[in-house]
Amino acid sequence: MSVYKTLNLQSITAQLNIATPSAESTIQSDWANQNGITLTVKRDDLLHPVISGNKWRKLKYALKAASKAKVQHIVSFGGGFSNHLHALGYCCHHLGIQLTAIVRGDYSLKPTPMLLDLMTWQTNIQYVDRKIYQQRSELDYLQSLQQQYPGASIIPEGGSQLLAVQGVSEIIDELNDTYDYIVAPVASGGTLAGLSSAIGKKKAFSNCQILGIGVLKGEGYLEQLVDDLLEVDSSQANWQINHDFHFGGYAKSTNELRQFCQVFYQQTTIPIEPVYSGKLFWGLRALLKAGYFPQNSRILALHTGGLQGAR
């Protein structure tokens, strides 16, 4: 297709074969159904085999804006196993947009499976060291990228920006039921911000609480990311983040966590991985066993996809 052809959101969704809305499935297990508690999973991992879960939610309106503005080039950031860059690379390839991926670390001699996919999709990969990568949100560095790639649209790491909040918020409109708690993994803050924004506008969810499971070491930092996207004081928020289940940091795991992911799949037929969804359900199991949730609570766990990270 021509990069100058403007596509509306419906056309982009159809062209990328996104399967919305995603299903809600109740989990039956020895730990999920105690004290009258019901645990349901929102299967956003089934939206698309590549543009998985919250990555589509975060990118959809950015892609619409890029198409409307006839953007021919997008620049974004991520690590060597980034679900965000993987999803964005696929989208750009199929929508006829050039992608430049600013990647933390030099994988040129040993590309990861994710980076090999980006190469297949004709992504321009730019490896940078950690010092340069740390500047990814700084105005001077962003201006230098804008000069290097005139006319390019720059999407933040993880896709988390105001347009992402709008996309994620639509999850609430899809739900078939109301819930007392909605639980999701947290890394760049966009998903939690979108959920919080949406339930704040829905009378049926006025008593619902959003619980984030931090998947990296970031107490205070993650809260600030969500605050920045919501532009409100978190002391008045309907959300909080638990930092007890990051397993040492982003993409870090243990044999016990990896085994848990395998057993969870065997028991539920729902695939999870140790970077995001594995830590989410591990944390949920621990909190349920500890009696964190009141009796008869209705809990929704958001499966945010990212299964390619397990590679």
Short mmCIF file of N, CA and C in Angstrom, two decimals, residues 110-239:
data_model
loop_
_atom_site.label_atom_id
_atom_site.label_comp_id
_atom_site.label_asym_id
_atom_site.label_seq_id
_atom_site.Cartn_x
_atom_site.Cartn_y
_atom_site.Cartn_z
N LYS A 110 25.05 -11.05 18.01
CA LYS A 110 24.15 -12.14 18.40
C LYS A 110 22.73 -11.59 18.58
N PRO A 111 22.04 -11.32 17.48
CA PRO A 111 20.69 -10.76 17.58
C PRO A 111 19.73 -11.72 18.29
N THR A 112 18.83 -11.16 19.08
CA THR A 112 17.80 -11.96 19.73
C THR A 112 16.74 -12.36 18.69
N PRO A 113 15.89 -13.34 19.02
CA PRO A 113 14.79 -13.67 18.10
C PRO A 113 13.92 -12.46 17.74
N MET A 114 13.69 -11.57 18.71
CA MET A 114 12.90 -10.37 18.44
C MET A 114 13.59 -9.49 17.41
N LEU A 115 14.89 -9.29 17.55
CA LEU A 115 15.63 -8.45 16.62
C LEU A 115 15.71 -9.07 15.23
N LEU A 116 15.80 -10.39 15.18
CA LEU A 116 15.78 -11.07 13.88
C LEU A 116 14.46 -10.82 13.16
N ASP A 117 13.36 -10.80 13.93
CA ASP A 117 12.06 -10.47 13.34
C ASP A 117 12.07 -9.05 12.80
N LEU A 118 12.62 -8.10 13.58
CA LEU A 118 12.68 -6.72 13.12
C LEU A 118 13.48 -6.60 11.82
N MET A 119 14.56 -7.36 11.72
CA MET A 119 15.35 -7.34 10.49
C MET A 119 14.52 -7.84 9.31
N THR A 120 13.73 -8.89 9.55
CA THR A 120 12.85 -9.42 8.50
C THR A 120 11.85 -8.37 8.05
N TRP A 121 11.42 -7.51 8.98
CA TRP A 121 10.42 -6.48 8.68
C TRP A 121 11.08 -5.17 8.23
N GLN A 122 12.36 -5.22 7.86
CA GLN A 122 13.09 -4.06 7.32
C GLN A 122 13.17 -2.88 8.30
N THR A 123 13.25 -3.19 9.59
CA THR A 123 13.44 -2.14 10.59
C THR A 123 14.88 -1.65 10.57
N ASN A 124 15.04 -0.35 10.70
CA ASN A 124 16.38 0.24 10.88
C ASN A 124 16.72 0.15 12.36
N ILE A 125 17.68 -0.69 12.72
CA ILE A 125 18.03 -0.93 14.13
C ILE A 125 19.28 -0.12 14.48
N GLN A 126 19.18 0.67 15.53
CA GLN A 126 20.29 1.51 15.98
C GLN A 126 20.64 1.09 17.42
N TYR A 127 21.78 0.42 17.58
CA TYR A 127 22.21 -0.02 18.91
C TYR A 127 22.90 1.14 19.63
N VAL A 128 22.51 1.36 20.88
CA VAL A 128 23.14 2.42 21.68
C VAL A 128 23.51 1.86 23.05
N ASP A 129 24.50 2.50 23.69
CA ASP A 129 24.88 2.05 25.03
C ASP A 129 23.89 2.57 26.06
N ARG A 130 24.04 2.11 27.29
CA ARG A 130 23.07 2.46 28.34
C ARG A 130 23.07 3.96 28.63
N LYS A 131 24.23 4.59 28.52
CA LYS A 131 24.30 6.03 28.81
C LYS A 131 23.45 6.82 27.83
N ILE A 132 23.55 6.48 26.56
CA ILE A 132 22.73 7.17 25.56
C ILE A 132 21.26 6.80 25.73
N TYR A 133 21.00 5.52 26.00
CA TYR A 133 19.61 5.07 26.13
C TYR A 133 18.89 5.77 27.28
N GLN A 134 19.63 6.09 28.32
CA GLN A 134 19.02 6.77 29.47
C GLN A 134 18.50 8.17 29.11
N GLN A 135 18.92 8.69 27.96
CA GLN A 135 18.48 10.02 27.53
C GLN A 135 17.18 9.97 26.71
N ARG A 136 16.56 8.78 26.62
CA ARG A 136 15.44 8.57 25.70
C ARG A 136 14.24 9.48 25.97
N SER A 137 14.16 10.06 27.17
CA SER A 137 13.04 10.96 27.48
C SER A 137 13.47 12.41 27.57
N GLU A 138 14.76 12.67 27.34
CA GLU A 138 15.28 14.03 27.49
C GLU A 138 15.07 14.83 26.20
N LEU A 139 14.68 16.08 26.36
CA LEU A 139 14.30 16.93 25.24
C LEU A 139 15.43 17.10 24.23
N ASP A 140 16.66 17.33 24.72
CA ASP A 140 17.79 17.55 23.80
C ASP A 140 18.02 16.34 22.92
N TYR A 141 17.96 15.15 23.51
CA TYR A 141 18.19 13.93 22.74
C TYR A 141 17.06 13.71 21.72
N LEU A 142 15.83 13.94 22.15
CA LEU A 142 14.69 13.78 21.25
C LEU A 142 14.76 14.78 20.09
N GLN A 143 15.22 15.99 20.39
CA GLN A 143 15.38 16.99 19.32
C GLN A 143 16.46 16.57 18.34
N SER A 144 17.53 15.94 18.85
CA SER A 144 18.60 15.46 17.95
C SER A 144 18.09 14.34 17.06
N LEU A 145 17.24 13.48 17.59
CA LEU A 145 16.64 12.43 16.76
C LEU A 145 15.72 13.03 15.71
N GLN A 146 14.98 14.07 16.10
CA GLN A 146 14.08 14.72 15.16
C GLN A 146 14.85 15.36 14.01
N GLN A 147 16.04 15.90 14.32
CA GLN A 147 16.90 16.46 13.28
C GLN A 147 17.48 15.37 12.40
N GLN A 148 17.81 14.24 13.02
CA GLN A 148 18.38 13.12 12.27
C GLN A 148 17.34 12.48 11.36
N TYR A 149 16.08 12.46 11.83
CA TYR A 149 14.99 11.84 11.06
C TYR A 149 13.86 12.87 10.90
N PRO A 150 14.02 13.83 10.01
CA PRO A 150 13.01 14.89 9.84
C PRO A 150 11.64 14.30 9.48
N GLY A 151 10.63 14.80 10.15
CA GLY A 151 9.27 14.36 9.86
C GLY A 151 8.86 13.08 10.54
N ALA A 152 9.78 12.45 11.26
CA ALA A 152 9.46 11.19 11.94
C ALA A 152 8.61 11.45 13.18
N SER A 153 7.77 10.47 13.50
CA SER A 153 7.00 10.50 14.74
C SER A 153 7.75 9.67 15.78
N ILE A 154 7.94 10.21 16.98
CA ILE A 154 8.68 9.51 18.03
C ILE A 154 7.69 8.97 19.06
N ILE A 155 7.73 7.66 19.26
CA ILE A 155 6.86 6.99 20.24
C ILE A 155 7.71 6.58 21.43
N PRO A 156 7.30 6.89 22.65
CA PRO A 156 8.11 6.56 23.83
C PRO A 156 8.30 5.05 24.03
N GLU A 157 9.26 4.71 24.87
CA GLU A 157 9.50 3.32 25.26
C GLU A 157 8.21 2.70 25.79
N GLY A 158 7.92 1.48 25.34
CA GLY A 158 6.73 0.80 25.81
C GLY A 158 5.44 1.32 25.19
N GLY A 159 5.54 2.38 24.39
CA GLY A 159 4.35 2.95 23.77
C GLY A 159 3.50 3.77 24.71
N SER A 160 3.99 4.02 25.94
CA SER A 160 3.17 4.68 26.95
C SER A 160 3.18 6.19 26.77
N GLN A 161 2.05 6.73 26.33
CA GLN A 161 1.84 8.16 26.13
C GLN A 161 0.34 8.40 26.25
N LEU A 162 -0.10 9.65 26.10
CA LEU A 162 -1.52 9.96 26.27
C LEU A 162 -2.41 9.19 25.30
N LEU A 163 -1.94 8.99 24.07
CA LEU A 163 -2.72 8.20 23.11
C LEU A 163 -2.86 6.76 23.58
N ALA A 164 -1.87 6.25 24.30
CA ALA A 164 -1.94 4.89 24.82
C ALA A 164 -2.99 4.77 25.91
N VAL A 165 -3.11 5.81 26.75
CA VAL A 165 -4.12 5.81 27.81
C VAL A 165 -5.51 5.68 27.19
N GLN A 166 -5.73 6.38 26.10
CA GLN A 166 -7.03 6.30 25.41
C GLN A 166 -7.30 4.88 24.91
N GLY A 167 -6.30 4.25 24.33
CA GLY A 167 -6.49 2.90 23.81
C GLY A 167 -6.75 1.87 24.89
N VAL A 168 -5.97 1.93 25.97
CA VAL A 168 -6.13 0.97 27.07
C VAL A 168 -7.47 1.16 27.77
N SER A 169 -7.92 2.39 27.86
CA SER A 169 -9.17 2.66 28.59
C SER A 169 -10.36 1.92 27.97
N GLU A 170 -10.26 1.58 26.69
CA GLU A 170 -11.38 0.91 26.02
C GLU A 170 -11.57 -0.52 26.50
N ILE A 171 -10.61 -1.06 27.23
CA ILE A 171 -10.79 -2.39 27.82
C ILE A 171 -12.04 -2.42 28.69
N ILE A 172 -12.24 -1.37 29.45
CA ILE A 172 -13.37 -1.34 30.39
C ILE A 172 -14.70 -1.38 29.63
N ASP A 173 -14.77 -0.75 28.48
CA ASP A 173 -16.00 -0.76 27.68
C ASP A 173 -16.34 -2.16 27.17
N GLU A 174 -15.34 -3.02 27.04
CA GLU A 174 -15.55 -4.36 26.51
C GLU A 174 -16.03 -5.37 27.55
N LEU A 175 -15.88 -5.05 28.82
CA LEU A 175 -16.11 -6.04 29.87
C LEU A 175 -17.58 -6.45 29.94
N ASN A 176 -17.79 -7.74 30.16
CA ASN A 176 -19.13 -8.29 30.27
C ASN A 176 -19.68 -8.23 31.69
N ASP A 177 -18.83 -7.88 32.66
CA ASP A 177 -19.23 -7.87 34.06
C ASP A 177 -18.50 -6.73 34.76
N THR A 178 -18.88 -6.46 35.99
CA THR A 178 -18.13 -5.51 36.81
C THR A 178 -17.25 -6.28 37.78
N TYR A 179 -16.22 -5.63 38.28
CA TYR A 179 -15.25 -6.30 39.15
C TYR A 179 -14.89 -5.40 40.32
N ASP A 180 -14.45 -6.04 41.40
CA ASP A 180 -13.99 -5.30 42.57
C ASP A 180 -12.53 -4.89 42.42
N TYR A 181 -11.76 -5.74 41.73
CA TYR A 181 -10.34 -5.47 41.50
C TYR A 181 -10.00 -5.80 40.04
N ILE A 182 -9.16 -4.97 39.43
CA ILE A 182 -8.55 -5.28 38.16
C ILE A 182 -7.05 -5.27 38.38
N VAL A 183 -6.38 -6.37 38.03
CA VAL A 183 -4.96 -6.54 38.32
C VAL A 183 -4.19 -6.68 37.01
N ALA A 184 -3.08 -5.96 36.89
CA ALA A 184 -2.30 -5.98 35.65
C ALA A 184 -0.82 -5.80 35.96
N PRO A 185 0.06 -6.34 35.11
CA PRO A 185 1.50 -6.08 35.28
C PRO A 185 1.83 -4.64 34.92
N VAL A 186 2.91 -4.11 35.52
CA VAL A 186 3.30 -2.72 35.29
C VAL A 186 4.78 -2.65 34.93
N ALA A 187 5.08 -1.95 33.80
CA ALA A 187 6.48 -1.72 33.42
C ALA A 187 6.71 -0.28 32.97
N SER A 188 5.82 0.26 32.13
CA SER A 188 5.99 1.64 31.69
C SER A 188 4.82 2.53 32.08
N GLY A 189 3.80 1.96 32.72
CA GLY A 189 2.74 2.76 33.33
C GLY A 189 1.51 3.02 32.49
N GLY A 190 1.59 2.79 31.17
CA GLY A 190 0.49 3.13 30.29
C GLY A 190 -0.77 2.32 30.53
N THR A 191 -0.62 1.03 30.79
CA THR A 191 -1.78 0.18 31.01
C THR A 191 -2.51 0.57 32.29
N LEU A 192 -1.76 0.78 33.37
CA LEU A 192 -2.39 1.15 34.63
C LEU A 192 -3.08 2.52 34.51
N ALA A 193 -2.44 3.43 33.81
CA ALA A 193 -3.04 4.76 33.63
C ALA A 193 -4.34 4.66 32.83
N GLY A 194 -4.35 3.84 31.78
CA GLY A 194 -5.55 3.70 30.97
C GLY A 194 -6.70 3.07 31.75
N LEU A 195 -6.40 2.06 32.54
CA LEU A 195 -7.43 1.41 33.34
C LEU A 195 -7.99 2.36 34.39
N SER A 196 -7.10 3.08 35.06
CA SER A 196 -7.53 4.02 36.09
C SER A 196 -8.40 5.12 35.51
N SER A 197 -7.98 5.65 34.36
CA SER A 197 -8.74 6.71 33.71
C SER A 197 -10.14 6.25 33.35
N ALA A 198 -10.24 5.01 32.87
CA ALA A 198 -11.54 4.50 32.41
C ALA A 198 -12.50 4.25 33.55
N ILE A 199 -12.04 3.60 34.62
CA ILE A 199 -13.00 3.27 35.69
C ILE A 199 -13.40 4.51 36.46
N GLY A 200 -12.58 5.54 36.40
CA GLY A 200 -12.94 6.80 37.05
C GLY A 200 -14.13 7.47 36.40
N LYS A 201 -14.45 7.06 35.17
CA LYS A 201 -15.56 7.67 34.42
C LYS A 201 -16.79 6.74 34.37
N LYS A 202 -16.70 5.56 34.99
CA LYS A 202 -17.78 4.58 34.92
C LYS A 202 -18.41 4.40 36.30
N LYS A 203 -19.67 4.75 36.42
CA LYS A 203 -20.36 4.64 37.70
C LYS A 203 -20.37 3.20 38.20
N ALA A 204 -20.51 2.23 37.28
CA ALA A 204 -20.55 0.82 37.67
C ALA A 204 -19.24 0.34 38.28
N PHE A 205 -18.15 1.09 38.03
CA PHE A 205 -16.84 0.70 38.55
C PHE A 205 -16.36 1.66 39.63
N SER A 206 -17.28 2.39 40.23
CA SER A 206 -16.89 3.43 41.19
C SER A 206 -16.16 2.86 42.41
N ASN A 207 -16.42 1.59 42.73
CA ASN A 207 -15.76 0.97 43.89
C ASN A 207 -14.64 0.02 43.48
N CYS A 208 -14.32 -0.01 42.21
CA CYS A 208 -13.28 -0.91 41.72
C CYS A 208 -11.90 -0.33 41.99
N GLN A 209 -10.97 -1.21 42.37
CA GLN A 209 -9.59 -0.81 42.60
C GLN A 209 -8.68 -1.44 41.55
N ILE A 210 -7.72 -0.67 41.05
CA ILE A 210 -6.72 -1.17 40.11
C ILE A 210 -5.47 -1.51 40.89
N LEU A 211 -4.98 -2.75 40.74
CA LEU A 211 -3.77 -3.19 41.41
C LEU A 211 -2.73 -3.55 40.36
N GLY A 212 -1.62 -2.86 40.38
CA GLY A 212 -0.53 -3.18 39.47
C GLY A 212 0.49 -4.08 40.15
N ILE A 213 1.02 -5.03 39.40
CA ILE A 213 2.11 -5.88 39.87
C ILE A 213 3.38 -5.41 39.14
N GLY A 214 4.28 -4.75 39.86
CA GLY A 214 5.50 -4.25 39.25
C GLY A 214 6.39 -5.39 38.78
N VAL A 215 6.82 -5.34 37.52
CA VAL A 215 7.65 -6.43 36.97
C VAL A 215 9.12 -6.03 36.92
N LEU A 216 9.44 -4.86 37.46
CA LEU A 216 10.83 -4.43 37.55
C LEU A 216 11.03 -3.68 38.86
N LYS A 217 12.29 -3.48 39.24
CA LYS A 217 12.59 -2.71 40.45
C LYS A 217 12.30 -1.24 40.16
N GLY A 218 11.23 -0.73 40.74
CA GLY A 218 10.89 0.64 40.39
C GLY A 218 9.93 1.29 41.35
N GLU A 219 10.09 1.05 42.63
CA GLU A 219 9.18 1.67 43.60
C GLU A 219 9.36 3.18 43.58
N GLY A 220 8.29 3.90 43.41
CA GLY A 220 8.34 5.35 43.26
C GLY A 220 8.44 5.74 41.80
N TYR A 221 9.35 5.11 41.07
CA TYR A 221 9.54 5.40 39.65
C TYR A 221 8.30 5.01 38.85
N LEU A 222 7.77 3.80 39.10
CA LEU A 222 6.59 3.36 38.37
C LEU A 222 5.37 4.21 38.71
N GLU A 223 5.24 4.55 39.98
CA GLU A 223 4.13 5.42 40.38
C GLU A 223 4.20 6.77 39.66
N GLN A 224 5.42 7.28 39.50
CA GLN A 224 5.59 8.57 38.83
C GLN A 224 5.21 8.48 37.35
N LEU A 225 5.54 7.35 36.72
CA LEU A 225 5.16 7.16 35.32
C LEU A 225 3.64 7.22 35.14
N VAL A 226 2.92 6.56 36.05
CA VAL A 226 1.46 6.56 35.97
C VAL A 226 0.92 7.96 36.25
N ASP A 227 1.46 8.60 37.29
CA ASP A 227 1.04 9.97 37.62
C ASP A 227 1.20 10.91 36.43
N ASP A 228 2.33 10.80 35.73
CA ASP A 228 2.61 11.69 34.61
C ASP A 228 1.60 11.52 33.49
N LEU A 229 1.17 10.27 33.28
CA LEU A 229 0.20 10.01 32.21
C LEU A 229 -1.21 10.43 32.60
N LEU A 230 -1.52 10.34 33.88
CA LEU A 230 -2.86 10.71 34.34
C LEU A 230 -2.96 12.18 34.68
N GLU A 231 -1.83 12.80 34.98
CA GLU A 231 -1.78 14.21 35.35
C GLU A 231 -2.66 14.51 36.54
N VAL A 232 -2.64 13.56 37.51
CA VAL A 232 -3.40 13.76 38.75
C VAL A 232 -2.50 13.35 39.92
N ASP A 233 -2.93 13.72 41.11
CA ASP A 233 -2.22 13.38 42.35
C ASP A 233 -2.55 11.94 42.73
N SER A 234 -1.53 11.08 42.81
CA SER A 234 -1.77 9.66 43.10
C SER A 234 -2.34 9.42 44.49
N SER A 235 -2.24 10.39 45.38
CA SER A 235 -2.82 10.19 46.72
C SER A 235 -4.33 10.08 46.66
N GLN A 236 -4.93 10.55 45.57
CA GLN A 236 -6.38 10.47 45.40
C GLN A 236 -6.76 9.38 44.39
N ALA A 237 -5.84 8.49 44.08
CA ALA A 237 -6.03 7.57 42.97
C ALA A 237 -6.83 6.34 43.36
N ASN A 238 -7.35 5.67 42.32
CA ASN A 238 -8.06 4.40 42.49
C ASN A 238 -7.15 3.23 42.14
N TRP A 239 -5.84 3.44 42.24
CA TRP A 239 -4.88 2.41 41.88
C TRP A 239 -3.69 2.41 42.85
#
